[in-house]
XYZ file of C-alpha atoms in Angstrom:
305
model
C -32.675 75.603 -25.176
C -30.877 76.055 -28.491
C -30.143 79.690 -27.657
C -28.651 78.619 -24.332
C -26.492 75.962 -25.963
C -25.453 78.435 -28.639
C -24.410 80.973 -26.021
C -22.248 78.369 -24.342
C -20.750 77.351 -27.681
C -19.465 80.867 -28.232
C -15.911 80.765 -26.919
C -13.867 83.696 -25.796
C -10.198 83.159 -26.643
C -8.507 83.628 -23.354
C -5.323 82.222 -21.872
C -3.890 82.202 -18.406
C -0.549 83.754 -17.510
C 0.582 83.690 -13.882
C -2.963 83.012 -12.830
C -4.440 85.977 -14.709
C -6.475 85.983 -17.903
C -4.648 87.446 -20.934
C -6.424 88.297 -24.152
C -4.897 87.483 -27.577
C -4.173 91.156 -28.199
C -2.214 91.377 -24.941
C -0.284 88.246 -25.886
C 0.762 89.839 -29.180
C 1.850 93.022 -27.407
C 3.963 91.054 -24.941
C 5.528 88.977 -27.720
C 6.318 92.156 -29.654
C 7.845 93.669 -26.525
C 10.121 90.642 -26.090
C 11.180 90.825 -29.743
C 11.826 94.550 -29.492
C 13.903 94.001 -26.364
C 16.052 91.335 -28.053
C 16.514 93.505 -31.123
C 17.545 96.454 -28.982
C 20.106 94.317 -27.133
C 21.470 92.996 -30.419
C 21.677 96.485 -31.916
C 23.517 97.722 -28.837
C 26.011 94.868 -29.087
C 26.594 95.503 -32.781
C 26.851 99.262 -32.303
C 29.643 98.794 -29.758
C 31.712 97.181 -32.523
C 31.215 99.983 -35.059
C 33.955 102.603 -34.673
C 35.620 105.274 -36.758
C 38.383 103.892 -38.955
C 40.990 106.149 -37.328
C 40.204 104.604 -33.935
C 41.260 101.137 -35.011
C 44.629 99.702 -34.047
C 47.060 97.577 -36.005
C 49.718 97.024 -33.377
C 53.404 96.507 -34.010
C 52.939 93.294 -35.964
C 52.924 92.616 -39.680
C 51.179 90.209 -42.018
C 53.308 89.746 -45.090
C 53.714 87.292 -47.936
C 56.994 87.098 -49.840
C 57.415 85.079 -53.009
C 60.080 84.774 -55.617
C 62.636 82.534 -57.318
C 64.586 80.011 -55.288
C 67.572 81.231 -53.273
C 66.521 84.878 -53.226
C 66.255 85.366 -49.449
C 62.715 84.280 -48.529
C 63.751 82.036 -45.635
C 66.326 84.556 -44.401
C 63.695 87.296 -44.352
C 61.266 85.077 -42.421
C 63.975 84.316 -39.861
C 64.744 88.042 -39.454
C 61.556 88.574 -37.443
C 61.598 89.055 -33.709
C 61.647 85.709 -31.821
C 60.558 83.616 -34.799
C 59.185 80.093 -34.915
C 59.084 78.771 -38.480
C 57.170 75.819 -39.864
C 59.496 74.312 -42.471
C 57.245 72.562 -44.971
C 60.229 71.594 -47.115
C 64.036 71.472 -46.857
C 66.140 74.513 -47.601
C 66.979 76.285 -44.331
C 70.772 76.009 -44.562
C 71.162 79.799 -44.572
C 69.672 80.117 -41.079
C 71.045 76.942 -39.467
C 73.508 78.858 -37.269
C 70.966 81.311 -35.865
C 70.394 80.338 -32.231
C 67.486 82.754 -31.767
C 65.405 81.097 -34.515
C 63.157 78.131 -33.688
C 62.201 75.741 -36.503
C 59.748 72.838 -36.760
C 59.658 69.851 -37.325
C 63.107 68.571 -36.305
C 63.865 65.096 -34.917
C 66.045 64.090 -31.943
C 69.179 64.054 -34.095
C 68.579 67.589 -35.314
C 67.454 66.537 -38.784
C 64.537 68.108 -40.601
C 61.586 65.716 -40.880
C 59.271 65.805 -43.921
C 56.047 67.022 -42.280
C 52.565 65.586 -42.563
C 49.253 67.431 -42.430
C 49.040 66.342 -38.778
C 52.362 68.134 -38.171
C 50.883 71.298 -39.680
C 48.189 71.274 -37.010
C 50.731 70.384 -34.301
C 52.532 73.615 -35.192
C 49.264 75.524 -34.985
C 48.345 73.861 -31.676
C 51.725 74.729 -30.182
C 51.496 78.382 -31.173
C 47.985 78.615 -29.749
C 48.385 76.805 -26.420
C 52.075 76.643 -25.437
C 53.623 79.004 -22.922
C 55.950 80.742 -25.367
C 57.138 84.253 -26.186
C 57.365 83.990 -29.974
C 56.742 87.230 -31.836
C 56.893 85.926 -35.394
C 55.277 82.886 -37.004
C 56.319 81.741 -40.448
C 55.257 79.143 -42.993
C 58.157 78.411 -45.306
C 56.704 77.732 -47.749
C 53.040 77.817 -48.775
C 54.015 75.885 -51.875
C 55.220 73.081 -49.627
C 52.121 73.333 -47.430
C 49.892 72.796 -50.468
C 51.908 69.710 -51.403
C 51.489 68.299 -47.869
C 47.751 68.960 -47.959
C 47.368 67.292 -51.365
C 49.258 64.232 -50.142
C 46.943 64.008 -47.129
C 43.783 64.274 -49.260
C 44.934 61.683 -51.794
C 45.773 59.161 -49.066
C 42.398 59.779 -47.450
C 40.485 59.323 -50.701
C 42.469 56.222 -51.639
C 41.678 54.710 -48.229
C 37.972 55.315 -48.827
C 37.994 53.879 -52.358
C 40.264 50.857 -52.864
C 39.592 50.913 -56.606
C 40.778 54.487 -56.983
C 43.974 54.892 -58.980
C 46.720 56.217 -56.637
C 47.910 59.779 -57.052
C 45.124 60.937 -59.349
C 43.323 64.055 -58.087
C 39.898 64.842 -59.478
C 37.672 67.916 -59.312
C 36.515 67.041 -55.798
C 40.132 66.642 -54.676
C 41.065 70.130 -55.870
C 38.027 71.557 -54.113
C 38.998 69.879 -50.832
C 42.559 71.137 -51.259
C 41.458 74.764 -51.548
C 39.175 74.401 -48.535
C 41.584 72.804 -46.059
C 44.544 75.041 -46.967
C 42.515 78.243 -46.624
C 40.954 77.047 -43.357
C 44.432 76.376 -42.019
C 45.686 79.842 -42.986
C 42.612 81.459 -41.401
C 43.246 79.590 -38.143
C 46.912 80.591 -38.217
C 45.939 84.235 -38.760
C 43.602 84.073 -35.748
C 46.297 82.542 -33.527
C 48.842 85.184 -34.553
C 46.369 87.981 -33.916
C 45.427 86.564 -30.506
C 49.044 85.992 -29.433
C 50.362 89.260 -30.888
C 52.660 87.696 -33.489
C 53.658 88.830 -36.947
C 52.915 86.325 -39.699
C 55.167 85.674 -42.688
C 54.140 83.386 -45.543
C 56.544 82.486 -48.324
C 55.944 80.935 -51.730
C 58.099 79.922 -54.650
C 57.825 81.521 -58.047
C 56.159 79.298 -60.596
C 58.611 77.759 -63.028
C 57.089 77.783 -66.542
C 57.386 74.826 -68.880
C 59.956 75.013 -71.651
C 57.222 75.417 -74.258
C 55.637 78.235 -72.257
C 58.660 80.393 -71.385
C 57.663 83.536 -73.310
C 53.984 83.806 -72.448
C 54.072 82.477 -68.869
C 52.956 84.833 -66.108
C 55.327 85.458 -63.210
C 53.194 84.349 -60.250
C 53.503 82.508 -56.913
C 53.663 78.743 -57.349
C 50.243 77.925 -55.917
C 47.070 76.489 -57.412
C 44.938 79.227 -59.041
C 42.177 78.979 -56.430
C 44.528 79.146 -53.460
C 46.604 81.886 -55.089
C 43.562 84.109 -55.659
C 42.364 83.643 -52.080
C 45.741 84.003 -50.372
C 46.793 87.147 -52.232
C 43.767 88.983 -50.805
C 44.795 88.443 -47.198
C 48.246 89.871 -46.283
C 48.828 93.587 -45.732
C 52.056 93.398 -47.737
C 52.924 91.179 -50.696
C 56.506 91.398 -51.950
C 58.610 89.592 -54.532
C 62.209 88.726 -53.707
C 65.056 89.051 -56.181
C 68.838 89.165 -56.318
C 71.261 91.361 -58.204
C 74.353 89.527 -59.395
C 77.704 90.494 -60.839
C 77.848 90.066 -64.603
C 81.370 88.633 -64.409
C 81.219 85.836 -61.835
C 77.493 85.698 -60.948
C 78.306 86.668 -57.383
C 75.238 87.893 -55.512
C 75.671 91.603 -54.851
C 72.386 92.321 -53.090
C 69.136 90.737 -51.980
C 66.093 92.851 -52.713
C 62.310 93.032 -52.512
C 59.783 94.570 -54.866
C 56.750 96.084 -53.118
C 55.116 97.933 -56.011
C 55.254 96.868 -59.633
C 52.358 96.323 -62.075
C 54.320 93.506 -63.703
C 54.140 91.316 -60.600
C 51.516 90.259 -58.068
C 52.794 92.580 -55.348
C 51.341 95.440 -53.365
C 50.612 96.838 -49.929
C 47.730 98.371 -48.059
C 49.622 99.983 -45.193
C 49.750 103.384 -46.922
C 46.565 105.263 -45.930
C 44.301 107.108 -48.305
C 45.490 110.677 -48.799
C 49.162 110.006 -48.060
C 51.528 112.213 -50.065
C 53.654 109.232 -51.070
C 53.681 105.472 -50.526
C 55.077 104.311 -47.223
C 57.023 101.536 -48.914
C 59.363 102.031 -51.896
C 59.088 100.245 -55.184
C 62.273 98.288 -54.440
C 64.339 97.897 -51.289
C 67.499 96.000 -50.436
C 68.607 93.921 -47.447
C 65.105 94.112 -45.992
C 64.371 92.593 -42.589
C 61.036 92.301 -40.858
C 62.000 94.634 -37.961
C 63.190 97.268 -40.450
C 59.915 96.971 -42.329
C 57.819 97.351 -39.191
C 59.861 100.357 -38.011
C 59.457 102.065 -41.375
C 55.690 101.630 -41.203
C 55.613 102.913 -37.612
C 57.677 106.003 -38.526
C 55.463 106.715 -41.521
C 52.375 106.289 -39.342
C 53.722 108.683 -36.703
C 54.648 111.226 -39.353
C 51.191 111.117 -40.924
C 49.563 111.896 -37.561
C 51.715 114.951 -36.906
């Protein structure tokens, strides 16, 4: 009797699949087959996105950041792009006020510039993404002003959450939030410009050193260190604006841009490896965005011939 009970107590691990008995070994094989199939599909999808570098396209758009002292042509350069729409984060667009082809934001019903909020920054982004427009150039003039708007937004938010917080006093967490929301905004703007086929121009002021730091101060864009490090990695071209003036009456003789100079945070990555000479000069004068794009296109065509 014990032997009979023992024989019945021996279980054979079986399972049913579609009415048929499947052994554990068959289950493992089927599971492995499913995994292999998913991996193969994923590999195929990834492989379709791996191409030779010379098969990639850049299009006839540009991603450029220009920075420099005040009144050296940053806004004028931004407005020189084809069908531009510029987000004015601060006042200072008098030089382009008569250009009918340039669209600027935010402006009220009377035609006056309105100090923008962080909500306005995203209204600009929303409009570029979803509106039925034919803009070819987007511009943020300036990043320095955008950072100020973002900081104001964060401080108001943190003060609303903590009534005992001293107004206008950023802490370590505040600076971290500032870096995050500004960089997220720029990344979204880059995506919109890429999707809509627009060039993107970012401007920034040159940092003004303190009086006790005039000799040793670095000449850099006026941005927080964290944002500056992150932003400078992104554009294809980074240029510094400057002016040449008459020694007698300080009349501006020419507006220029520096594209290559170890003294400044400038540079470009449009010149391909192996090129006989850089596609952009060290300095150039009276530069416009269309001229810059045409020069790159001509250099690109010449390198292929």
